Tab-separated table of C-alpha atoms in Angstrom:
chain	number	residue	atom	x	y	z
R	22	GLY	CA	92.176	125.122	119.532
R	23	ALA	CA	94.094	121.840	119.857
R	24	ALA	CA	97.698	121.875	121.027
R	25	SER	CA	100.573	121.397	118.602
R	26	GLU	CA	101.406	117.921	119.917
R	27	VAL	CA	97.786	116.861	119.312
R	28	TRP	CA	98.003	118.069	115.705
R	29	THR	CA	101.241	116.154	115.276
R	30	LEU	CA	99.794	112.949	116.743
R	31	ARG	CA	96.672	113.056	114.578
R	32	ALA	CA	98.620	113.869	111.424
R	33	CYS	CA	101.120	111.069	112.077
R	34	MET	CA	98.311	108.542	112.518
R	35	VAL	CA	96.597	109.592	109.285
R	36	GLN	CA	99.839	109.715	107.296
R	37	GLY	CA	101.023	106.340	108.583
R	38	SER	CA	97.776	104.546	107.754
R	39	GLN	CA	97.799	106.187	104.334
R	40	GLN	CA	101.236	104.773	103.564
R	41	ILE	CA	100.138	101.215	104.339
R	42	TRP	CA	96.950	101.605	102.300
R	43	VAL	CA	98.809	102.952	99.252
R	44	ALA	CA	101.355	100.126	99.443
R	45	ALA	CA	98.514	97.565	99.555
R	46	LEU	CA	96.799	99.134	96.527
R	47	TRP	CA	100.002	99.053	94.509
R	48	TYR	CA	100.499	95.381	95.402
R	49	TRP	CA	97.003	94.684	94.126
R	50	GLY	CA	97.829	96.508	90.896
R	51	TYR	CA	101.092	94.569	90.623
R	52	THR	CA	99.291	91.227	90.907
R	53	LEU	CA	96.707	92.238	88.286
R	54	ASN	CA	99.326	93.417	85.801
R	55	GLY	CA	99.519	91.001	82.873
R	56	MET	CA	96.443	88.984	83.840
R	57	VAL	CA	94.137	87.647	81.113
R	58	ASP	CA	90.881	89.468	80.417
R	59	ASP	CA	88.676	86.732	81.900
R	60	PHE	CA	90.652	86.550	85.141
R	61	VAL	CA	88.423	86.070	88.217
R	62	GLN	CA	89.484	87.348	91.612
R	63	PRO	CA	89.739	84.751	94.412
R	64	TRP	CA	86.865	84.602	96.878
R	65	TRP	CA	88.865	85.884	99.850
R	66	VAL	CA	89.260	89.311	98.245
R	67	VAL	CA	85.638	89.982	99.221
R	68	MET	CA	86.543	89.372	102.866
R	69	ILE	CA	88.992	92.278	102.627
R	70	VAL	CA	87.231	94.875	100.504
R	71	TRP	CA	83.738	94.572	102.013
R	72	PRO	CA	84.839	95.337	105.610
R	73	LEU	CA	86.887	98.255	104.257
R	74	SER	CA	83.852	99.521	102.372
R	75	ILE	CA	81.676	99.269	105.478
R	76	LEU	CA	84.362	101.072	107.481
R	77	SER	CA	84.396	103.889	104.908
R	78	PHE	CA	80.632	104.351	105.230
R	79	VAL	CA	80.896	104.351	109.019
R	80	LEU	CA	83.612	107.010	108.953
R	81	ALA	CA	81.559	109.115	106.530
R	82	TYR	CA	78.541	108.918	108.853
R	83	VAL	CA	80.643	109.796	111.906
R	84	MET	CA	82.097	112.830	110.143
R	85	LEU	CA	78.660	113.890	108.931
R	86	ARG	CA	76.916	113.615	112.300
R	87	GLY	CA	79.796	114.044	114.711
R	88	LEU	CA	81.227	117.393	113.645
R	89	PRO	CA	80.218	120.332	115.852
R	90	ASP	CA	77.900	123.048	114.593
R	91	TYR	CA	80.859	125.338	114.003
R	92	TYR	CA	81.709	123.406	110.841
R	93	ARG	CA	78.158	123.736	109.486
R	94	GLN	CA	77.932	127.501	109.506
R	95	THR	CA	78.466	129.685	106.472
R	96	PRO	CA	82.100	130.866	106.111
R	97	PRO	CA	82.600	134.540	106.906
R	98	ASN	CA	82.976	137.099	104.153
R	99	ILE	CA	86.563	138.384	104.169
R	100	PRO	CA	87.167	141.543	102.101
R	101	HIS	CA	89.950	141.212	99.526
R	102	PHE	CA	90.466	137.593	100.537
R	103	LEU	CA	92.451	136.545	97.448
R	104	GLN	CA	94.680	139.607	97.624
R	105	THR	CA	95.538	138.994	101.255
R	106	LEU	CA	96.078	135.298	100.580
R	107	MET	CA	98.538	135.890	97.764
R	108	ARG	CA	100.489	138.402	99.832
R	109	ARG	CA	101.526	135.625	102.193
R	110	LYS	CA	104.949	134.409	101.112
R	111	LEU	CA	104.251	131.062	102.713
R	112	VAL	CA	101.293	130.485	100.378
R	113	LEU	CA	103.320	131.430	97.304
R	114	TRP	CA	106.143	129.158	98.402
R	115	PHE	CA	103.737	126.252	98.995
R	116	LEU	CA	102.073	126.656	95.585
R	117	THR	CA	105.464	126.949	93.862
R	118	SER	CA	106.689	123.742	95.468
R	119	GLU	CA	103.447	122.050	94.397
R	120	ILE	CA	104.028	123.106	90.780
R	121	LEU	CA	107.603	121.810	90.767
R	122	ARG	CA	106.703	118.558	92.498
R	123	ASP	CA	103.766	117.722	90.236
R	124	TYR	CA	105.530	118.663	87.015
R	125	TRP	CA	108.759	116.778	87.584
R	126	LEU	CA	107.639	113.857	89.757
R	127	SER	CA	104.203	112.887	88.424
R	128	GLY	CA	105.490	110.990	85.377
R	129	PRO	CA	107.507	108.180	87.026
R	130	TYR	CA	105.264	107.944	90.105
R	131	GLY	CA	103.790	104.578	89.124
R	132	ARG	CA	107.139	103.163	88.069
R	133	ASN	CA	108.597	104.215	91.391
R	134	TRP	CA	105.956	102.274	93.343
R	135	SER	CA	106.204	99.262	91.035
R	136	TYR	CA	109.825	98.836	92.135
R	137	LEU	CA	108.669	97.907	95.639
R	138	TRP	CA	106.823	94.754	94.609
R	139	SER	CA	108.925	93.811	91.570
R	140	VAL	CA	112.111	92.991	93.497
R	141	ASP	CA	113.007	89.317	93.100
R	142	ILE	CA	112.511	88.227	96.703
R	143	PRO	CA	109.529	86.529	98.402
R	144	LYS	CA	106.587	88.889	98.685
R	145	TRP	CA	106.006	88.066	102.333
R	146	GLU	CA	109.485	89.364	103.102
R	147	ILE	CA	108.656	92.614	101.282
R	148	LEU	CA	105.483	92.807	103.383
R	149	LEU	CA	107.530	92.453	106.570
R	150	LEU	CA	109.821	95.271	105.465
R	151	VAL	CA	106.817	97.472	104.634
R	152	LEU	CA	105.306	96.840	108.066
R	153	THR	CA	108.671	97.441	109.745
R	154	PHE	CA	109.134	100.880	108.209
R	155	PHE	CA	105.552	102.064	107.780
R	156	VAL	CA	104.384	100.831	111.194
R	157	PHE	CA	107.236	100.452	113.680
R	158	VAL	CA	109.720	103.011	112.357
R	159	TRP	CA	106.859	105.430	111.721
R	160	ALA	CA	105.464	104.805	115.217
R	161	GLY	CA	108.888	105.520	116.716
R	162	MET	CA	109.110	108.811	114.835
R	163	LEU	CA	105.544	109.595	115.922
R	164	LEU	CA	106.466	109.179	119.591
R	165	VAL	CA	109.628	111.269	119.262
R	166	LEU	CA	107.996	114.087	117.278
R	167	THR	CA	104.928	114.185	119.530
R	168	HIS	CA	107.056	114.279	122.664
R	169	PHE	CA	109.284	117.143	121.556
R	170	SER	CA	106.395	119.056	119.978
R	171	LYS	CA	105.109	119.725	123.488
R	172	THR	CA	108.023	122.077	124.152
R	173	HIS	CA	109.246	122.851	120.617
R	174	THR	CA	106.188	123.537	118.468
R	175	TRP	CA	108.252	124.307	115.354
R	176	LEU	CA	110.446	121.209	115.565
R	177	LEU	CA	108.494	119.215	112.991
R	178	PRO	CA	108.242	122.035	110.392
R	179	VAL	CA	111.937	122.916	110.660
R	180	PHE	CA	112.930	119.252	110.460
R	181	ALA	CA	110.651	118.685	107.462
R	182	VAL	CA	112.049	121.628	105.491
R	183	GLY	CA	115.599	120.580	106.300
R	184	LEU	CA	115.092	117.156	104.684
R	185	GLY	CA	115.501	118.671	101.207
R	186	ALA	CA	113.867	116.497	98.527
R	187	PRO	CA	113.377	112.932	99.843
R	188	ARG	CA	110.765	112.017	97.221
R	189	TRP	CA	113.154	112.957	94.423
R	190	CYS	CA	115.827	110.808	96.063
R	191	GLN	CA	113.368	107.923	96.421
R	192	MET	CA	112.383	108.115	92.758
R	193	LEU	CA	116.016	108.315	91.698
R	194	TRP	CA	116.760	105.235	93.772
R	195	GLY	CA	113.771	103.281	92.472
R	196	THR	CA	113.781	104.215	88.769
R	197	SER	CA	117.440	104.713	87.806
R	198	SER	CA	118.544	101.062	88.333
R	199	LEU	CA	120.671	102.048	91.326
R	200	ALA	CA	118.601	99.867	93.646
R	201	LEU	CA	118.452	96.865	91.324
R	202	TYR	CA	122.067	95.813	91.740
R	203	ILE	CA	124.152	96.394	94.868
R	204	PRO	CA	127.116	94.057	94.396
R	205	TRP	CA	128.980	94.953	97.589
R	206	ALA	CA	125.968	93.882	99.690
R	207	GLY	CA	125.901	90.355	98.264
R	208	SER	CA	122.668	88.440	98.859
R	209	ALA	CA	121.440	91.264	101.122
R	210	GLY	CA	121.419	93.702	98.193
R	211	PRO	CA	117.674	93.444	97.396
R	212	TYR	CA	116.747	93.852	101.063
R	213	LEU	CA	119.063	96.835	101.423
R	214	GLY	CA	117.612	98.432	98.282
R	215	ILE	CA	114.024	98.078	99.501
R	216	SER	CA	114.940	99.240	103.006
R	217	LEU	CA	116.504	102.453	101.697
R	218	TRP	CA	113.505	103.015	99.410
R	219	LEU	CA	111.111	102.607	102.343
R	220	TRP	CA	113.228	104.855	104.574
R	221	LEU	CA	113.125	107.606	101.947
R	222	GLY	CA	109.370	107.078	101.783
R	223	VAL	CA	109.140	107.615	105.541
R	224	LEU	CA	111.159	110.832	105.242
R	225	ASP	CA	108.913	112.027	102.417
R	226	ALA	CA	105.859	111.384	104.604
R	227	VAL	CA	107.495	113.329	107.450
R	228	GLN	CA	108.122	116.237	105.089
R	229	ASN	CA	104.510	116.272	103.869
R	230	LEU	CA	103.397	116.181	107.482
R	231	GLY	CA	105.670	119.082	108.385
R	232	LEU	CA	104.461	121.198	105.475
R	233	GLY	CA	100.890	120.679	106.616
R	234	VAL	CA	101.768	121.727	110.160
R	235	ILE	CA	103.431	124.868	108.759
R	236	LEU	CA	100.152	125.867	107.135
R	237	LEU	CA	98.121	125.068	110.240
R	238	GLN	CA	100.352	127.082	112.545
R	239	ALA	CA	100.841	130.092	110.257
R	240	LEU	CA	97.433	130.537	108.572
R	241	SER	CA	93.813	130.667	109.610
R	242	ARG	CA	91.520	127.731	108.846
R	243	LEU	CA	89.911	129.543	105.954
R	244	HIS	CA	93.271	130.424	104.461
R	245	VAL	CA	94.454	126.827	104.861
R	246	CYS	CA	91.368	125.485	103.072
R	247	ALA	CA	91.810	127.968	100.224
R	248	THR	CA	95.524	127.181	99.903
R	249	LEU	CA	94.893	123.436	99.738
R	250	ALA	CA	92.093	123.911	97.215
R	251	PHE	CA	94.348	126.048	95.012
R	252	SER	CA	97.115	123.460	95.281
R	253	GLN	CA	94.752	120.693	94.161
R	254	ILE	CA	93.646	122.702	91.120
R	255	ILE	CA	97.165	123.782	90.207
R	256	GLY	CA	98.482	120.276	90.816
R	257	SER	CA	95.930	118.734	88.438
R	258	ILE	CA	96.846	121.230	85.735
R	259	CYS	CA	100.564	120.600	86.237
R	260	VAL	CA	100.089	116.836	85.939
R	261	MET	CA	98.309	117.270	82.596
R	262	VAL	CA	100.970	119.687	81.349
R	263	ALA	CA	103.713	117.324	82.537
R	264	ARG	CA	102.131	114.445	80.650
R	265	ALA	CA	102.426	116.495	77.453
R	266	SER	CA	105.756	118.268	77.901
R	267	ALA	CA	107.849	116.974	80.826
R	268	PRO	CA	111.143	115.221	79.982
R	269	ASP	CA	110.070	112.235	82.098
R	270	ARG	CA	106.520	111.945	80.734
R	271	LEU	CA	107.203	108.505	79.185
R	272	GLY	CA	110.062	107.341	81.381
R	273	PRO	CA	112.754	108.528	83.803
R	274	SER	CA	114.731	110.151	80.941
R	275	THR	CA	117.342	112.680	82.084
R	276	VAL	CA	115.367	113.600	85.190
R	277	PHE	CA	116.167	110.203	86.729
R	278	PRO	CA	118.949	108.926	84.455
R	279	ASP	CA	119.863	105.255	84.259
R	280	ALA	CA	123.089	104.986	86.235
R	281	ALA	CA	124.309	102.121	84.049
R	282	THR	CA	124.197	104.087	80.792
R	283	TRP	CA	124.259	107.762	81.792
R	284	ASN	CA	127.191	110.114	81.455
R	285	PHE	CA	127.607	113.838	81.992
R	286	SER	CA	127.223	114.626	78.296
R	287	ASN	CA	123.591	113.449	78.502
R	288	GLY	CA	122.737	116.215	80.949
R	289	LEU	CA	120.747	116.197	84.136
R	290	SER	CA	117.557	118.147	84.692
R	291	GLY	CA	114.697	118.074	87.097
R	292	TYR	CA	113.247	118.780	90.446
R	293	PHE	CA	116.473	118.406	92.388
R	294	TRP	CA	117.965	121.614	91.030
R	295	PHE	CA	114.900	123.671	91.912
R	296	TYR	CA	114.009	122.288	95.316
R	297	ARG	CA	116.856	124.010	97.123
R	298	LYS	CA	117.023	123.743	100.849
R	299	GLU	CA	118.688	127.142	101.225
R	300	GLN	CA	115.867	128.957	99.454
R	301	LEU	CA	113.206	127.139	101.437
R	302	SER	CA	114.996	127.818	104.702
R	303	GLU	CA	115.277	131.527	103.877
R	304	GLN	CA	111.601	131.856	103.031
R	305	PHE	CA	110.648	129.769	106.036
R	306	THR	CA	112.688	132.004	108.354
R	307	CYS	CA	111.088	135.125	106.865
R	308	GLN	CA	107.636	133.664	107.517
R	309	ILE	CA	108.486	132.937	111.146
R	310	ASN	CA	109.726	136.495	111.619
R	311	ASN	CA	106.547	137.892	110.087
R	312	ASN	CA	104.371	135.843	112.408
R	313	TYR	CA	106.251	136.705	115.548
């Protein structure tokens, strides 16, 4: 029964903290890459991971004991639940987008994140850029979206769908060598490349947030849980299939072509051609009309 602006505020806080945590984990993986087998972590790592571990246990206990009794009751039995779920065009659209995203974008995911910490500038400067975009820019968007969600409850979903495919653009920027050399920017080229990559990451987080709000505002809690569970199962299958058959399973390939060597005769395939804003907008409008 929470208001839309409360949903938006909570989701923004969770999504923003998740971005910082993922960036920190990829930095850890970047530092461990190429280390010898008998490498020993420095002592101060314990001062970071132990408090985080304790915090995780505390949050688990709070969620276990702090949830109201409503969440502990047996879910109701809904006749023909799967049939009614699959009749919702919104659910079919969400699962279709999950299939396309996991098949085409799962392969170069690690390479995309490795670009962030592999740029030849001091790592503390990269950290400042990460904090700037994932904390301050994200906080600014949180305030704006929360404020306008009080009077325009569908602002965030409409804005998220209208972004198109920011994750595809981010992966193209990070894996196709476009961001590695920006001659017209001079010495600011590496900083400009990382800044654009982080900005696209912020837009991708906004889109994921908006898609979640669409489900929350259009479906019941039980339908949302079932949709997310189906998307996790389908997503896992698509990742395994993509690893075996996707054009970018071993590298960017023609999905994210190298701008220095690519030409039109090599072709261009991938997620960009399928994730069409017009189609999403049409289906999104139909769903709004059905609900109202």
